[in-house]
Amino acid sequence: MFCDELKITVIAGNGGDGAATFRREKFIARGGPDGGDGGSGGDILFKVNTHLNTLSSLANRKLYKADKGTNGQRKNCHGACAEPLTLEVPLGTLIYTSDKKQLLADLTEENQTFRVAKGGKGGLGNARFVSSTNQAPKFAERGEPGEEKELLLELSLVADIAIIGLPSAGKSTLINTW
């Protein structure tokens, strides 16, 4: 199936939440805060693949969502950042906003990548909020949400051949016989 125009929704991953934990060990009665930071959410990337010539590989789904960053852990362990979601498109793909008022990217080079949606930043753990006045903070930050966008993908095609001639010379008849 040939597809040269496609409307999809992309959602970047949310950031992981920071941890609000405290150090607890034998013979240490009151350990301080040790909550780690959350990981960043996954980005949404478009990458040019020269072996593709249509957008039909993306036509089976209307929603593409990246993974969420993992939450922070105790003992100052930071959460893992999510891998970016890479969508492969053919050479000559134009990426517009859904209302087609703004051109976001024109992918015209081999192996060109474009980040269309940025993943959310991970939240800070309670170990980051220690100060001289608040030595045991009992709160941590939540991760930020990832960007959500509705996009219109359009494949710009260039004709390989052209038929020129006088009017009523049989050009349409020749094309209709194929």
Tab-separated table of N, CA and C in Angstrom:
chain	number	residue	atom	x	y	z
A	1	MET	N	0.838	-1.176	0.000
A	1	MET	CA	0.000	0.000	0.000
A	1	MET	C	0.889	1.248	0.000
A	2	PHE	N	0.606	2.153	-0.889
A	2	PHE	CA	1.366	3.389	-0.974
A	2	PHE	C	0.688	4.447	-0.122
A	3	CYS	N	1.476	5.121	0.707
A	3	CYS	CA	0.959	6.158	1.602
A	3	CYS	C	1.903	7.349	1.546
A	4	ASP	N	1.394	8.504	1.112
A	4	ASP	CA	2.256	9.681	1.020
A	4	ASP	C	1.843	10.804	1.967
A	5	GLU	N	0.767	10.613	2.757
A	5	GLU	CA	0.356	11.601	3.743
A	5	GLU	C	-0.233	10.857	4.937
A	6	LEU	N	0.146	11.298	6.131
A	6	LEU	CA	-0.221	10.549	7.328
A	6	LEU	C	-0.342	11.510	8.506
A	7	LYS	N	-1.372	11.291	9.342
A	7	LYS	CA	-1.553	12.096	10.541
A	7	LYS	C	-1.374	11.182	11.749
A	8	ILE	N	-0.417	11.529	12.635
A	8	ILE	CA	-0.137	10.718	13.815
A	8	ILE	C	-0.011	11.615	15.048
A	9	THR	N	-0.094	10.968	16.210
A	9	THR	CA	0.124	11.650	17.491
A	9	THR	C	1.334	11.027	18.161
A	10	VAL	N	2.248	11.850	18.636
A	10	VAL	CA	3.434	11.355	19.341
A	10	VAL	C	3.438	11.908	20.761
A	11	ILE	N	3.803	11.035	21.711
A	11	ILE	CA	3.881	11.440	23.119
A	11	ILE	C	5.235	10.997	23.649
A	12	ALA	N	6.052	11.948	24.061
A	12	ALA	CA	7.348	11.629	24.659
A	12	ALA	C	7.126	11.089	26.070
A	13	GLY	N	8.093	10.345	26.576
A	13	GLY	CA	7.957	9.715	27.889
A	13	GLY	C	8.035	10.710	29.037
A	14	ASN	N	7.320	10.411	30.099
A	14	ASN	CA	7.367	11.235	31.312
A	14	ASN	C	8.652	10.956	32.078
A	15	GLY	N	9.099	11.916	32.839
A	15	GLY	CA	10.262	11.721	33.702
A	15	GLY	C	9.887	10.910	34.930
A	16	GLY	N	10.840	10.174	35.459
A	16	GLY	CA	10.595	9.384	36.669
A	16	GLY	C	10.550	10.262	37.901
A	17	ASP	N	9.860	9.805	38.914
A	17	ASP	CA	9.723	10.564	40.158
A	17	ASP	C	10.972	10.403	41.028
A	18	GLY	N	11.308	11.448	41.767
A	18	GLY	CA	12.388	11.369	42.741
A	18	GLY	C	11.922	10.583	43.968
A	19	ALA	N	12.861	10.007	44.696
A	19	ALA	CA	12.518	9.202	45.874
A	19	ALA	C	12.657	10.034	47.147
A	20	ALA	N	11.744	9.805	48.095
A	20	ALA	CA	11.788	10.462	49.407
A	20	ALA	C	12.049	9.372	50.441
A	21	THR	N	13.295	8.955	50.555
A	21	THR	CA	13.664	7.885	51.485
A	21	THR	C	14.742	8.375	52.440
A	22	PHE	N	14.927	7.610	53.516
A	22	PHE	CA	15.918	7.966	54.523
A	22	PHE	C	16.840	6.788	54.773
A	23	ARG	N	18.058	7.091	55.125
A	23	ARG	CA	19.078	6.084	55.372
A	23	ARG	C	18.758	5.342	56.667
A	24	ARG	N	18.691	4.025	56.597
A	24	ARG	CA	18.419	3.193	57.764
A	24	ARG	C	19.441	2.071	57.806
A	25	GLU	N	20.313	2.123	58.786
A	25	GLU	CA	21.324	1.090	58.952
A	25	GLU	C	21.445	0.747	60.431
A	26	LYS	N	21.987	-0.401	60.673
A	26	LYS	CA	22.199	-0.836	62.045
A	26	LYS	C	23.209	0.107	62.721
A	27	PHE	N	22.961	0.463	63.937
A	27	PHE	CA	23.789	1.354	64.760
A	27	PHE	C	23.773	2.807	64.296
A	28	ILE	N	22.946	3.153	63.334
A	28	ILE	CA	22.770	4.558	62.939
A	28	ILE	C	21.305	4.892	63.178
A	29	ALA	N	21.045	5.605	64.260
A	29	ALA	CA	19.665	5.837	64.693
A	29	ALA	C	18.910	6.754	63.742
A	30	ARG	N	19.523	7.844	63.360
A	30	ARG	CA	18.823	8.808	62.520
A	30	ARG	C	19.669	9.137	61.295
A	31	GLY	N	19.556	8.290	60.265
A	31	GLY	CA	20.280	8.558	59.020
A	31	GLY	C	19.611	9.684	58.257
A	32	GLY	N	20.346	10.335	57.446
A	32	GLY	CA	19.806	11.461	56.684
A	32	GLY	C	19.051	10.991	55.440
A	33	PRO	N	18.541	11.935	54.666
A	33	PRO	CA	17.817	11.597	53.442
A	33	PRO	C	18.767	11.006	52.401
A	34	ASP	N	18.275	9.989	51.668
A	34	ASP	CA	19.118	9.370	50.639
A	34	ASP	C	18.320	9.028	49.388
A	35	GLY	N	17.299	9.814	49.068
A	35	GLY	CA	16.475	9.553	47.886
A	35	GLY	C	17.167	10.008	46.615
A	36	GLY	N	17.169	9.134	45.603
A	36	GLY	CA	17.794	9.444	44.309
A	36	GLY	C	16.839	10.143	43.357
A	37	ASP	N	17.399	10.687	42.294
A	37	ASP	CA	16.630	11.399	41.278
A	37	ASP	C	16.000	10.416	40.302
A	38	GLY	N	14.904	10.836	39.687
A	38	GLY	CA	14.247	10.036	38.657
A	38	GLY	C	14.939	10.215	37.316
A	39	GLY	N	14.776	9.241	36.435
A	39	GLY	CA	15.379	9.297	35.101
A	39	GLY	C	14.526	10.096	34.129
A	40	SER	N	15.143	10.568	33.069
A	40	SER	CA	14.433	11.346	32.048
A	40	SER	C	13.611	10.419	31.154
A	41	GLY	N	12.515	10.939	30.636
A	41	GLY	CA	11.666	10.185	29.722
A	41	GLY	C	12.275	10.122	28.331
A	42	GLY	N	11.794	9.190	27.533
A	42	GLY	CA	12.314	8.996	26.183
A	42	GLY	C	11.827	10.058	25.206
A	43	ASP	N	12.706	10.457	24.286
A	43	ASP	CA	12.361	11.411	23.232
A	43	ASP	C	11.727	10.667	22.055
A	44	ILE	N	11.090	11.418	21.164
A	44	ILE	CA	10.578	10.872	19.904
A	44	ILE	C	11.445	11.448	18.793
A	45	LEU	N	12.088	10.562	18.035
A	45	LEU	CA	12.978	10.965	16.950
A	45	LEU	C	12.456	10.448	15.618
A	46	PHE	N	12.685	11.217	14.565
A	46	PHE	CA	12.457	10.760	13.200
A	46	PHE	C	13.808	10.622	12.536
A	47	LYS	N	14.041	9.485	11.879
A	47	LYS	CA	15.316	9.221	11.217
A	47	LYS	C	15.056	8.813	9.785
A	48	VAL	N	15.868	9.344	8.865
A	48	VAL	CA	15.715	9.033	7.452
A	48	VAL	C	16.316	7.666	7.163
A	49	ASN	N	15.534	6.833	6.483
A	49	ASN	CA	15.988	5.523	6.015
A	49	ASN	C	15.854	5.533	4.499
A	50	THR	N	16.969	5.424	3.788
A	50	THR	CA	16.949	5.518	2.331
A	50	THR	C	16.338	4.284	1.667
A	51	HIS	N	16.142	3.205	2.429
A	51	HIS	CA	15.552	1.997	1.857
A	51	HIS	C	14.025	2.061	1.830
A	52	LEU	N	13.436	3.039	2.483
A	52	LEU	CA	11.990	3.217	2.463
A	52	LEU	C	11.607	4.197	1.367
A	53	ASN	N	10.422	3.995	0.787
A	53	ASN	CA	9.950	4.941	-0.224
A	53	ASN	C	8.495	5.342	-0.010
A	54	THR	N	7.910	4.937	1.136
A	54	THR	CA	6.544	5.282	1.462
A	54	THR	C	6.386	5.370	2.978
A	55	LEU	N	5.331	6.017	3.420
A	55	LEU	CA	5.051	6.163	4.854
A	55	LEU	C	4.180	5.029	5.394
A	56	SER	N	3.978	3.977	4.622
A	56	SER	CA	3.062	2.903	5.026
A	56	SER	C	3.552	2.134	6.248
A	57	SER	N	4.843	2.184	6.568
A	57	SER	CA	5.339	1.493	7.763
A	57	SER	C	4.829	2.154	9.052
A	58	LEU	N	4.432	3.408	8.989
A	58	LEU	CA	3.894	4.114	10.154
A	58	LEU	C	2.373	4.207	10.140
A	59	ALA	N	1.732	3.747	9.067
A	59	ALA	CA	0.290	3.930	8.905
A	59	ALA	C	-0.536	2.990	9.767
A	60	ASN	N	0.047	1.927	10.307
A	60	ASN	CA	-0.748	0.963	11.063
A	60	ASN	C	-1.095	1.439	12.470
A	61	ARG	N	-0.427	2.468	12.969
A	61	ARG	CA	-0.720	3.027	14.293
A	61	ARG	C	-0.886	4.538	14.183
A	62	LYS	N	-1.755	5.078	15.020
A	62	LYS	CA	-1.971	6.532	15.039
A	62	LYS	C	-1.320	7.194	16.243
A	63	LEU	N	-0.904	6.390	17.242
A	63	LEU	CA	-0.318	6.923	18.472
A	63	LEU	C	1.018	6.244	18.720
A	64	TYR	N	2.064	7.042	18.875
A	64	TYR	CA	3.398	6.545	19.198
A	64	TYR	C	3.826	7.176	20.507
A	65	LYS	N	4.163	6.314	21.482
A	65	LYS	CA	4.471	6.786	22.823
A	65	LYS	C	5.818	6.224	23.258
A	66	ALA	N	6.685	7.092	23.775
A	66	ALA	CA	7.995	6.670	24.277
A	66	ALA	C	7.865	6.194	25.719
A	67	ASP	N	8.897	5.495	26.184
A	67	ASP	CA	8.889	4.951	27.539
A	67	ASP	C	9.113	6.038	28.583
A	68	LYS	N	8.658	5.749	29.787
A	68	LYS	CA	8.806	6.638	30.943
A	68	LYS	C	10.167	6.372	31.596
A	69	GLY	N	10.771	7.394	32.166
A	69	GLY	CA	11.989	7.215	32.956
A	69	GLY	C	11.657	6.501	34.259
A	70	THR	N	12.595	5.715	34.780
A	70	THR	CA	12.308	4.989	36.020
A	70	THR	C	12.474	5.911	37.221
A	71	ASN	N	11.824	5.537	38.308
A	71	ASN	CA	11.847	6.352	39.528
A	71	ASN	C	13.189	6.210	40.241
A	72	GLY	N	13.508	7.218	41.072
A	72	GLY	CA	14.705	7.146	41.905
A	72	GLY	C	14.536	6.101	43.004
A	73	GLN	N	15.640	5.649	43.565
A	73	GLN	CA	15.629	4.612	44.595
A	73	GLN	C	16.340	5.135	45.843
A	74	ARG	N	16.323	4.324	46.880
A	74	ARG	CA	17.045	4.677	48.099
A	74	ARG	C	18.543	4.542	47.869
A	75	LYS	N	19.350	4.970	48.809
A	75	LYS	CA	20.815	4.976	48.747
A	75	LYS	C	21.338	5.817	47.575
A	76	ASN	N	20.664	6.926	47.285
A	76	ASN	CA	21.051	7.868	46.223
A	76	ASN	C	21.168	7.230	44.851
A	77	CYS	N	20.386	6.190	44.586
A	77	CYS	CA	20.388	5.550	43.272
A	77	CYS	C	19.447	6.303	42.347
A	78	HIS	N	19.985	6.785	41.257
A	78	HIS	CA	19.190	7.518	40.281
A	78	HIS	C	18.467	6.544	39.371
A	79	GLY	N	17.297	6.947	38.898
A	79	GLY	CA	16.531	6.132	37.956
A	79	GLY	C	17.156	6.169	36.580
A	80	ALA	N	16.908	5.127	35.807
A	80	ALA	CA	17.457	5.038	34.455
A	80	ALA	C	16.665	5.932	33.500
A	81	CYS	N	17.371	6.524	32.569
A	81	CYS	CA	16.727	7.319	31.531
A	81	CYS	C	16.170	6.372	30.470
A	82	ALA	N	15.010	6.699	29.925
A	82	ALA	CA	14.378	5.861	28.914
A	82	ALA	C	15.069	6.056	27.562
A	83	GLU	N	15.048	5.001	26.755
A	83	GLU	CA	15.617	5.069	25.410
A	83	GLU	C	14.685	5.881	24.509
A	84	PRO	N	15.238	6.630	23.554
A	84	PRO	CA	14.370	7.369	22.638
A	84	PRO	C	13.660	6.424	21.675
A	85	LEU	N	12.468	6.800	21.259
A	85	LEU	CA	11.702	6.044	20.272
A	85	LEU	C	12.027	6.630	18.905
A	86	THR	N	12.633	5.817	18.035
A	86	THR	CA	13.053	6.278	16.719
A	86	THR	C	12.105	5.746	15.667
A	87	LEU	N	11.495	6.645	14.917
A	87	LEU	CA	10.594	6.287	13.828
A	87	LEU	C	11.313	6.553	12.511
A	88	GLU	N	11.379	5.536	11.654
A	88	GLU	CA	12.084	5.675	10.378
A	88	GLU	C	11.125	6.124	9.290
A	89	VAL	N	11.565	7.118	8.535
A	89	VAL	CA	10.764	7.687	7.448
A	89	VAL	C	11.620	7.744	6.186
A	90	PRO	N	10.991	7.812	5.017
A	90	PRO	CA	11.767	7.896	3.779
A	90	PRO	C	12.363	9.286	3.560
A	91	LEU	N	13.290	9.339	2.660
A	91	LEU	CA	13.945	10.586	2.276
A	91	LEU	C	12.917	11.528	1.652
A	92	GLY	N	12.936	12.784	2.024
A	92	GLY	CA	12.007	13.774	1.474
A	92	GLY	C	10.728	13.907	2.264
A	93	THR	N	10.734	13.508	3.535
A	93	THR	CA	9.539	13.624	4.373
A	93	THR	C	9.465	15.016	4.982
A	94	LEU	N	8.282	15.606	4.921
A	94	LEU	CA	8.018	16.903	5.532
A	94	LEU	C	7.183	16.666	6.778
A	95	ILE	N	7.554	17.290	7.889
A	95	ILE	CA	6.835	17.138	9.151
A	95	ILE	C	6.196	18.479	9.496
A	96	TYR	N	4.853	18.474	9.542
A	96	TYR	CA	4.073	19.673	9.845
A	96	TYR	C	3.352	19.492	11.167
A	97	THR	N	2.885	20.615	11.751
A	97	THR	CA	1.915	20.525	12.840
A	97	THR	C	0.601	20.032	12.231
A	98	SER	N	-0.330	19.581	13.064
A	98	SER	CA	-1.549	18.946	12.544
A	98	SER	C	-2.399	19.896	11.696
A	99	ASP	N	-2.341	21.196	11.967
A	99	ASP	CA	-3.118	22.152	11.173
A	99	ASP	C	-2.357	22.632	9.932
A	100	LYS	N	-1.152	22.134	9.731
A	100	LYS	CA	-0.297	22.414	8.564
A	100	LYS	C	0.078	23.894	8.460
A	101	LYS	N	0.104	24.589	9.601
A	101	LYS	CA	0.491	25.991	9.597
A	101	LYS	C	1.993	26.175	9.766
A	102	GLN	N	2.667	25.204	10.375
A	102	GLN	CA	4.085	25.352	10.659
A	102	GLN	C	4.837	24.107	10.198
A	103	LEU	N	5.874	24.319	9.413
A	103	LEU	CA	6.752	23.231	8.997
A	103	LEU	C	7.805	23.025	10.072
A	104	LEU	N	7.818	21.841	10.678
A	104	LEU	CA	8.778	21.548	11.739
A	104	LEU	C	10.110	21.065	11.189
A	105	ALA	N	10.074	20.210	10.161
A	105	ALA	CA	11.318	19.659	9.624
A	105	ALA	C	11.120	19.237	8.179
A	106	ASP	N	12.201	19.334	7.412
A	106	ASP	CA	12.268	18.822	6.046
A	106	ASP	C	13.453	17.873	6.009
A	107	LEU	N	13.179	16.588	6.014
A	107	LEU	CA	14.235	15.574	6.093
A	107	LEU	C	14.721	15.240	4.690
A	108	THR	N	15.844	15.838	4.309
A	108	THR	CA	16.333	15.708	2.933
A	108	THR	C	17.709	15.063	2.819
A	109	GLU	N	18.333	14.705	3.938
A	109	GLU	CA	19.671	14.124	3.894
A	109	GLU	C	19.646	12.706	4.434
A	110	GLU	N	20.559	11.884	3.945
A	110	GLU	CA	20.654	10.500	4.383
A	110	GLU	C	21.067	10.431	5.860
A	111	ASN	N	20.412	9.558	6.639
A	111	ASN	CA	20.646	9.352	8.078
A	111	ASN	C	20.409	10.605	8.924
A	112	GLN	N	19.653	11.559	8.437
A	112	GLN	CA	19.316	12.761	9.192
A	112	GLN	C	18.309	12.396	10.283
A	113	THR	N	18.506	12.924	11.485
A	113	THR	CA	17.569	12.700	12.583
A	113	THR	C	17.013	14.039	13.057
A	114	PHE	N	15.786	13.982	13.563
A	114	PHE	CA	15.117	15.181	14.056
A	114	PHE	C	14.321	14.801	15.295
A	115	ARG	N	14.545	15.512	16.394
A	115	ARG	CA	13.780	15.276	17.621
A	115	ARG	C	12.530	16.133	17.572
A	116	VAL	N	11.389	15.463	17.537
A	116	VAL	CA	10.125	16.180	17.402
A	116	VAL	C	9.458	16.406	18.757
A	117	ALA	N	9.725	15.530	19.726
A	117	ALA	CA	9.136	15.682	21.061
A	117	ALA	C	10.184	15.312	22.101
A	118	LYS	N	10.353	16.169	23.096
A	118	LYS	CA	11.364	15.966	24.138
A	118	LYS	C	10.729	15.283	25.341
A	119	GLY	N	11.447	14.296	25.869
A	119	GLY	CA	10.979	13.587	27.053
A	119	GLY	C	11.056	14.461	28.290
A	120	GLY	N	10.243	14.131	29.269
A	120	GLY	CA	10.190	14.904	30.505
A	120	GLY	C	11.425	14.704	31.362
A	121	LYS	N	11.764	15.716	32.124
A	121	LYS	CA	12.919	15.672	33.019
A	121	LYS	C	12.538	14.909	34.288
A	122	GLY	N	13.473	14.134	34.803
A	122	GLY	CA	13.219	13.375	36.031
A	122	GLY	C	13.172	14.284	37.250
A	123	GLY	N	12.375	13.892	38.239
A	123	GLY	CA	12.244	14.670	39.472
A	123	GLY	C	13.431	14.474	40.391
A	124	LEU	N	13.667	15.428	41.252
A	124	LEU	CA	14.787	15.370	42.191
A	124	LEU	C	14.376	14.616	43.457
A	125	GLY	N	15.305	13.848	43.991
A	125	GLY	CA	15.069	13.133	45.239
A	125	GLY	C	15.264	14.038	46.439
A	126	ASN	N	14.868	13.544	47.629
A	126	ASN	CA	14.925	14.410	48.807
A	126	ASN	C	16.356	14.695	49.263
A	127	ALA	N	17.339	13.946	48.810
A	127	ALA	CA	18.738	14.243	49.164
A	127	ALA	C	19.196	15.567	48.551
A	128	ARG	N	18.539	16.018	47.488
A	128	ARG	CA	18.907	17.283	46.846
A	128	ARG	C	18.382	18.502	47.584
A	129	PHE	N	17.434	18.316	48.485
A	129	PHE	CA	16.800	19.449	49.157
A	129	PHE	C	17.322	19.679	50.570
A	130	VAL	N	18.416	19.043	50.938
A	130	VAL	CA	18.997	19.219	52.271
A	130	VAL	C	19.616	20.608	52.362
A	131	SER	N	19.326	21.303	53.443
A	131	SER	CA	19.909	22.621	53.679
A	131	SER	C	20.211	22.740	55.171
A	132	SER	N	20.770	23.858	55.553
A	132	SER	CA	21.104	24.046	56.968
A	132	SER	C	19.853	24.191	57.831
A	133	THR	N	18.774	24.676	57.249
A	133	THR	CA	17.543	24.840	58.019
A	133	THR	C	16.608	23.633	57.919
A	134	ASN	N	16.713	22.853	56.873
A	134	ASN	CA	15.873	21.671	56.688
A	134	ASN	C	16.784	20.478	56.395
A	135	GLN	N	17.223	19.806	57.452
A	135	GLN	CA	18.195	18.730	57.278
A	135	GLN	C	17.554	17.393	56.969
A	136	ALA	N	16.252	17.282	57.070
A	136	ALA	CA	15.564	16.029	56.771
A	136	ALA	C	14.290	16.299	55.969
A	137	PRO	N	14.416	16.717	54.699
A	137	PRO	CA	13.210	16.980	53.901
A	137	PRO	C	12.445	15.686	53.624
A	138	LYS	N	11.123	15.765	53.763
A	138	LYS	CA	10.276	14.583	53.586
A	138	LYS	C	9.531	14.618	52.262
A	139	PHE	N	10.059	15.336	51.307
A	139	PHE	CA	9.395	15.447	50.009
A	139	PHE	C	10.409	15.266	48.888
A	140	ALA	N	9.905	14.927	47.723
A	140	ALA	CA	10.710	14.807	46.506
A	140	ALA	C	9.871	15.329	45.341
A	141	GLU	N	10.536	15.636	44.238
A	141	GLU	CA	9.827	16.161	43.070
A	141	GLU	C	9.265	15.038	42.216
A	142	ARG	N	8.168	15.323	41.561
A	142	ARG	CA	7.626	14.409	40.557
A	142	ARG	C	8.328	14.697	39.232
A	143	GLY	N	8.344	13.694	38.368
A	143	GLY	CA	8.917	13.892	37.037
A	143	GLY	C	8.019	14.763	36.175
A	144	GLU	N	8.624	15.472	35.235
A	144	GLU	CA	7.857	16.337	34.337
A	144	GLU	C	7.235	15.499	33.224
A	145	PRO	N	6.083	15.929	32.709
A	145	PRO	CA	5.473	15.179	31.598
A	145	PRO	C	6.229	15.425	30.296
A	146	GLY	N	6.176	14.456	29.406
A	146	GLY	CA	6.790	14.599	28.090
A	146	GLY	C	5.893	15.401	27.155
A	147	GLU	N	6.468	15.887	26.073
A	147	GLU	CA	5.708	16.668	25.102
A	147	GLU	C	4.750	15.769	24.317
A	148	GLU	N	3.619	16.324	23.974
A	148	GLU	CA	2.630	15.617	23.154
A	148	GLU	C	2.301	16.486	21.947
A	149	LYS	N	2.381	15.891	20.746
A	149	LYS	CA	2.139	16.665	19.526
A	149	LYS	C	1.349	15.832	18.522
A	150	GLU	N	0.493	16.522	17.785
A	150	GLU	CA	-0.172	15.918	16.634
A	150	GLU	C	0.565	16.410	15.397
A	151	LEU	N	0.959	15.458	14.554
A	151	LEU	CA	1.793	15.782	13.398
A	151	LEU	C	1.135	15.319	12.110
A	152	LEU	N	1.493	15.999	11.052
A	152	LEU	CA	1.101	15.598	9.711
A	152	LEU	C	2.381	15.337	8.940
A	153	LEU	N	2.561	14.095	8.505
A	153	LEU	CA	3.739	13.723	7.721
A	153	LEU	C	3.346	13.705	6.257
A	154	GLU	N	4.176	14.317	5.440
A	154	GLU	CA	3.895	14.376	4.010
A	154	GLU	C	5.158	14.003	3.258
A	155	LEU	N	5.010	13.132	2.303
A	155	LEU	CA	6.151	12.690	1.501
A	155	LEU	C	6.170	13.500	0.216
A	156	SER	N	7.243	14.260	0.007
A	156	SER	CA	7.353	15.044	-1.220
A	156	SER	C	7.940	14.148	-2.301
A	157	LEU	N	7.203	14.011	-3.377
A	157	LEU	CA	7.597	13.123	-4.466
A	157	LEU	C	8.038	13.935	-5.664
A	158	VAL	N	9.017	13.414	-6.366
A	158	VAL	CA	9.493	14.028	-7.589
A	158	VAL	C	9.307	13.005	-8.702
A	159	ALA	N	8.689	13.415	-9.783
A	159	ALA	CA	8.443	12.496	-10.891
A	159	ALA	C	9.764	12.097	-11.549
A	160	ASP	N	9.877	10.818	-11.879
A	160	ASP	CA	11.088	10.333	-12.549
A	160	ASP	C	11.040	10.583	-14.059
A	161	ILE	N	9.843	10.560	-14.634
A	161	ILE	CA	9.723	10.783	-16.078
A	161	ILE	C	8.592	11.773	-16.324
A	162	ALA	N	8.599	12.347	-17.489
A	162	ALA	CA	7.537	13.257	-17.901
A	162	ALA	C	7.248	13.017	-19.372
A	163	ILE	N	5.995	13.157	-19.749
A	163	ILE	CA	5.597	12.990	-21.147
A	163	ILE	C	5.130	14.352	-21.641
A	164	ILE	N	5.783	14.816	-22.682
A	164	ILE	CA	5.403	16.104	-23.267
A	164	ILE	C	5.062	15.878	-24.733
A	165	GLY	N	4.243	16.731	-25.246
A	165	GLY	CA	3.867	16.616	-26.656
A	165	GLY	C	2.755	17.584	-26.992
A	166	LEU	N	2.328	17.519	-28.233
A	166	LEU	CA	1.264	18.390	-28.711
A	166	LEU	C	-0.069	17.983	-28.103
A	167	PRO	N	-1.023	18.918	-28.063
A	167	PRO	CA	-2.355	18.567	-27.562
A	167	PRO	C	-3.005	17.504	-28.452
A	168	SER	N	-3.766	16.623	-27.837
A	168	SER	CA	-4.495	15.548	-28.519
A	168	SER	C	-3.551	14.646	-29.320
A	169	ALA	N	-2.355	14.408	-28.812
A	169	ALA	CA	-1.401	13.548	-29.511
A	169	ALA	C	-1.434	12.119	-28.972
A	170	GLY	N	-2.220	11.847	-27.918
A	170	GLY	CA	-2.343	10.489	-27.397
A	170	GLY	C	-1.559	10.235	-26.112
A	171	LYS	N	-1.171	11.297	-25.408
A	171	LYS	CA	-0.411	11.113	-24.155
A	171	LYS	C	-1.272	10.415	-23.111
A	172	SER	N	-2.513	10.829	-22.920
A	172	SER	CA	-3.393	10.215	-21.919
A	172	SER	C	-3.716	8.780	-22.301
A	173	THR	N	-3.877	8.521	-23.563
A	173	THR	CA	-4.142	7.153	-24.011
A	173	THR	C	-2.959	6.249	-23.707
A	174	LEU	N	-1.767	6.737	-23.882
A	174	LEU	CA	-0.557	5.972	-23.581
A	174	LEU	C	-0.456	5.665	-22.084
A	175	ILE	N	-0.776	6.635	-21.236
A	175	ILE	CA	-0.712	6.424	-19.787
A	175	ILE	C	-1.795	5.449	-19.347
A	176	ASN	N	-2.993	5.539	-19.930
A	176	ASN	CA	-4.099	4.655	-19.536
A	176	ASN	C	-3.880	3.210	-19.941
A	177	THR	N	-3.009	2.914	-20.882
A	177	THR	CA	-2.763	1.532	-21.286
A	177	THR	C	-1.910	0.795	-20.281
A	178	TRP	N	-1.218	1.468	-19.413
A	178	TRP	CA	-0.412	0.811	-18.364
A	178	TRP	C	-1.295	0.329	-17.318
